CSV table of C-alpha atoms in Angstrom, one decimal:
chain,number,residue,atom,x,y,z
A,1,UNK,CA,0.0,0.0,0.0
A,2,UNK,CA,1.0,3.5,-0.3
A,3,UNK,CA,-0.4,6.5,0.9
A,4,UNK,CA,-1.3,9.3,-0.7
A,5,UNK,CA,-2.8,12.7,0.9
A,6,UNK,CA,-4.3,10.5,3.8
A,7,UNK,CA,-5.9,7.9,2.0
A,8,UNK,CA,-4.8,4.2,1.3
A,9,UNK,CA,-4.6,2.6,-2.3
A,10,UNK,CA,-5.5,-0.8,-2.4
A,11,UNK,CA,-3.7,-3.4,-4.4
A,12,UNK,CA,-7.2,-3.3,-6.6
A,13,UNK,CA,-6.9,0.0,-7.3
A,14,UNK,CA,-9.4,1.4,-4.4
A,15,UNK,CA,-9.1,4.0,-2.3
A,16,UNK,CA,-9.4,3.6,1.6
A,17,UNK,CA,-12.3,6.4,1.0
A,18,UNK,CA,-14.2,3.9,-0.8
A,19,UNK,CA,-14.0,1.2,1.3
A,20,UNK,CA,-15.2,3.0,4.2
A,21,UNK,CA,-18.3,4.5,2.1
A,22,UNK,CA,-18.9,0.9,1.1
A,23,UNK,CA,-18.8,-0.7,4.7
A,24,UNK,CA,-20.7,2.1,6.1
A,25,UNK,CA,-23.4,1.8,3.6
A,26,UNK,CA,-23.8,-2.4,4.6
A,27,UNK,CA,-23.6,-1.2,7.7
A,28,UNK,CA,-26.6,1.3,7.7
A,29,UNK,CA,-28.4,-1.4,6.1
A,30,UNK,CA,-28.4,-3.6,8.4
A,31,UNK,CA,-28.7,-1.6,11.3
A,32,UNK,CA,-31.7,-0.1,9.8
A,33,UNK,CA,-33.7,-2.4,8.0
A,34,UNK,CA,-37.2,-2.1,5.7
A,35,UNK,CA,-40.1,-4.2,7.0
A,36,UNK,CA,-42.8,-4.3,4.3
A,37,UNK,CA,-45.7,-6.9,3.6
A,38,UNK,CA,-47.5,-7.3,0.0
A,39,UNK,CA,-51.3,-8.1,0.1
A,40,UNK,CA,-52.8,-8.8,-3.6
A,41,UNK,CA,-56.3,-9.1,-3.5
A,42,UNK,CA,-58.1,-10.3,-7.1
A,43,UNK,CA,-61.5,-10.6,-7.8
A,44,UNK,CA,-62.1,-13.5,-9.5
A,45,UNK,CA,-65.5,-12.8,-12.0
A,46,UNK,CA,-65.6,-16.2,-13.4
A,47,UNK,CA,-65.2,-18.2,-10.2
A,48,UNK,CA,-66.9,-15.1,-8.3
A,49,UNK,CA,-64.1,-15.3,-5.7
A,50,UNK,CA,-61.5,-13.0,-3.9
A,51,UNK,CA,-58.4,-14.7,-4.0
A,52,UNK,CA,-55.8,-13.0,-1.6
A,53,UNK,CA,-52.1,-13.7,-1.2
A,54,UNK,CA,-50.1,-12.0,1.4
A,55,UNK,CA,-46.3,-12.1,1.6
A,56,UNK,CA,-44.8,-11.1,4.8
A,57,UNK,CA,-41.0,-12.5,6.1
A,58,UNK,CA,-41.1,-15.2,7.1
A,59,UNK,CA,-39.1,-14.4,10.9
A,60,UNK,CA,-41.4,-11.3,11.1
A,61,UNK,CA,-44.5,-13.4,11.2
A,62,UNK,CA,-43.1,-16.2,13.1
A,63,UNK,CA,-41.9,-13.9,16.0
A,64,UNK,CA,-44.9,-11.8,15.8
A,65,UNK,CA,-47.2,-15.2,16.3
A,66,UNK,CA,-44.9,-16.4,18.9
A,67,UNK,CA,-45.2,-13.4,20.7
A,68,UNK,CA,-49.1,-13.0,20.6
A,69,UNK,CA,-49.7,-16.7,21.6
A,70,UNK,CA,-46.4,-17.4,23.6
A,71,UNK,CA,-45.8,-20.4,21.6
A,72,UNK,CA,-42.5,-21.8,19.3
A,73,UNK,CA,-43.3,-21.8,15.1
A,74,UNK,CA,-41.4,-22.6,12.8
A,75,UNK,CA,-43.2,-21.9,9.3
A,76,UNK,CA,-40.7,-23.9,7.5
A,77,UNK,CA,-40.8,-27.0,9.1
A,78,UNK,CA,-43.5,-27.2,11.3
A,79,UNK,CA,-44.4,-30.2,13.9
A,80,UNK,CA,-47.6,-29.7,13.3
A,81,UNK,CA,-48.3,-28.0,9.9
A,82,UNK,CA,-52.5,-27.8,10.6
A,83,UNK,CA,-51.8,-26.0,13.9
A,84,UNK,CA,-49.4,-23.7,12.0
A,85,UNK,CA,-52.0,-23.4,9.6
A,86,UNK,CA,-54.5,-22.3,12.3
A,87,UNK,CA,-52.1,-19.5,13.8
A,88,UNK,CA,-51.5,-18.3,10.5
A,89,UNK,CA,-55.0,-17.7,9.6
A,90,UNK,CA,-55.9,-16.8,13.5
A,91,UNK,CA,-53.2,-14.0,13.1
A,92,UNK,CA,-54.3,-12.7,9.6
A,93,UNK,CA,-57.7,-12.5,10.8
A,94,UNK,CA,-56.7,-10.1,13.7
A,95,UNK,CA,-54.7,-8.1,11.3
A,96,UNK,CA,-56.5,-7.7,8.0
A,97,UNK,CA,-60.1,-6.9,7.1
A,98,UNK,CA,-62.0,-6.6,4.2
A,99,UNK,CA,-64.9,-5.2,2.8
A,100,UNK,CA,-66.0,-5.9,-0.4
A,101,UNK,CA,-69.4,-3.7,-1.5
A,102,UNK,CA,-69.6,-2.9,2.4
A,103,UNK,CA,-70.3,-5.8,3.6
A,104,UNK,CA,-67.0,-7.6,5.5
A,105,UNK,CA,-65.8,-10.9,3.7
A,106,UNK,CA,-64.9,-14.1,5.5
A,107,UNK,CA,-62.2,-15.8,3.8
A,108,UNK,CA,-60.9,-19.6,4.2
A,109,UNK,CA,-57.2,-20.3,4.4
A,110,UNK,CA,-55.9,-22.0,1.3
A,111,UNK,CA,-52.1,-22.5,2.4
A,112,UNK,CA,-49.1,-20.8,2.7
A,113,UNK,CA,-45.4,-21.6,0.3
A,114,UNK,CA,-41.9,-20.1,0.8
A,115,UNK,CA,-40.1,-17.8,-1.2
A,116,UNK,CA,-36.9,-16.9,-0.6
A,117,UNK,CA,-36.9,-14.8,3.1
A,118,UNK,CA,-40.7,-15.1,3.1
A,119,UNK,CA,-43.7,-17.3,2.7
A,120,UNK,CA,-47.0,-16.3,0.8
A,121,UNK,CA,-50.1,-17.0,2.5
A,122,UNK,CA,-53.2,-18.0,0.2
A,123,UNK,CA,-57.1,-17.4,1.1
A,124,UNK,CA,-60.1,-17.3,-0.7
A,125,UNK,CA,-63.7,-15.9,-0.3
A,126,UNK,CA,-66.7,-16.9,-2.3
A,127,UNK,CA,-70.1,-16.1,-3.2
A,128,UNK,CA,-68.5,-12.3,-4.9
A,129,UNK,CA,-70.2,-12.1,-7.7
A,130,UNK,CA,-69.2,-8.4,-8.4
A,131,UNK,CA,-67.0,-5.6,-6.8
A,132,UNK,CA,-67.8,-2.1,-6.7
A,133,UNK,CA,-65.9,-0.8,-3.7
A,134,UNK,CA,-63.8,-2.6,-1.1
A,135,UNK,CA,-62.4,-1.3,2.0
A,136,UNK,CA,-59.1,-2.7,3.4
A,137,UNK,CA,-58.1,-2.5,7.4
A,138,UNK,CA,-54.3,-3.9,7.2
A,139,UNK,CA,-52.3,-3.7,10.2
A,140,UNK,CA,-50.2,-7.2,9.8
A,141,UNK,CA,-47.3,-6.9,12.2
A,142,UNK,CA,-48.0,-3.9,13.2
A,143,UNK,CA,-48.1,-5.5,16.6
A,144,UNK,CA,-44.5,-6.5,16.2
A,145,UNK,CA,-42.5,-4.1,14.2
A,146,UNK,CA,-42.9,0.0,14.9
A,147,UNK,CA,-41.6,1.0,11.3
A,148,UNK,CA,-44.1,-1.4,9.3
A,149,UNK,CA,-45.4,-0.5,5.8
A,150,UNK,CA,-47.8,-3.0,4.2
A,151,UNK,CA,-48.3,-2.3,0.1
A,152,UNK,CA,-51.6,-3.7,-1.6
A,153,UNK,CA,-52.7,-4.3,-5.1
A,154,UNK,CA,-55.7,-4.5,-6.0
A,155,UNK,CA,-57.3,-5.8,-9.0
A,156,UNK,CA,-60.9,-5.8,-10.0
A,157,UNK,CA,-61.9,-6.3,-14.0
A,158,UNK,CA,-58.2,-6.1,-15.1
A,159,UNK,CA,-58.0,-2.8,-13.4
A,160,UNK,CA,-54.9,-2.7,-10.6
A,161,UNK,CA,-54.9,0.0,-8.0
A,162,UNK,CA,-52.3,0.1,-5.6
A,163,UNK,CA,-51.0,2.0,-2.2
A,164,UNK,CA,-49.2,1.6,1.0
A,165,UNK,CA,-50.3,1.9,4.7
A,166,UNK,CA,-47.4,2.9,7.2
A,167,UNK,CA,-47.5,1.8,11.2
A,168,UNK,CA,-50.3,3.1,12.3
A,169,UNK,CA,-51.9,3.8,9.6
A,170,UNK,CA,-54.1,0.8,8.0
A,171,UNK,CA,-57.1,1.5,5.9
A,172,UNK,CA,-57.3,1.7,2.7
A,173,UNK,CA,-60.3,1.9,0.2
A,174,UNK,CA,-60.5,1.3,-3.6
A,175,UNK,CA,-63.5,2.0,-6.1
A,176,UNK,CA,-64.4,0.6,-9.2
């Protein structure tokens, strides 16, 4: 190495300057992390469903569920993968409502699949045979994580809308 006006050149040609600005960046990141959750909700005219999928990490939902029932989960390899089942859909329950036309929609719990750092959750309501207006409350891990933001997508007769809710903001409605 030699040094030159208090900086260090690296065999590679980079300055020490660099290198600090590059570990200091990793390090903010990590030290300050993004917690976001994707809800897509479609209405299904042909089926006259709702199909919803929610993607949330898969740690975050796993400590927020141990937390409100004071139980061990592991989503990935579960003992017991109905009663993880049930704790899913007992925690999306609490955390996300929604109401298609006004009237508040019961969903059934499909499944859940893991991608990557996350797992997708699947439900479905029926009986919707057309959507004018629905009404979102979405506070999932809210309960857990201050700095939350939850993004939705909405699509109703190939039309998508989208937004965000940020902790503790949570309702969102969309008209067709």
């Amino acid at each position: 190495m030699i040094k030159l006006n208090n900086k260090f050149t690296l065999k590679n040609g980079l300055t020490s300057t660099v290198v600090f600005a590059c570990l200091w960046f990793v390090s903010v990141a990590f030290v300050h992390p993004y917690y976001v959750s994707v809800t897509e909700i479609k209405h299904n005219a042909v089926k006259k469903t709702v199909e919803i999928s929610c993607r949330m990490f898969t740690d975050n939902i796993e400590n927020a569920i141990e937390k409100l029932n004071k139980t061990q989960l592991d989503l990935l390899h579960p003992k017991d993968r109905n009663e993880a089942n049930k704790l899913l859909l007992d925690y999306i329950n609490k955390h996300l409502v929604i109401k298609v036309n006004q009237k508040i929609i019961t969903f059934k719990f499909i499944g859940y699949e893991k991608e990557e750092e996350a797992i997708w959750c699947y439900l479905e309501a029926d009986n919707i045979e057309n959507v004018k207006n629905i009404l979102i409350e979405n506070s999932l891990l809210y309960d857990f994580l201050p700095a939350q933001i939850n993004m939705m997508h909405i699509t109703v007769n190939d039309k998508r809308q989208s937004t965000k809710v940020t902790n503790p903001e949570k309702k969102a409605e969309f008209n067709f």
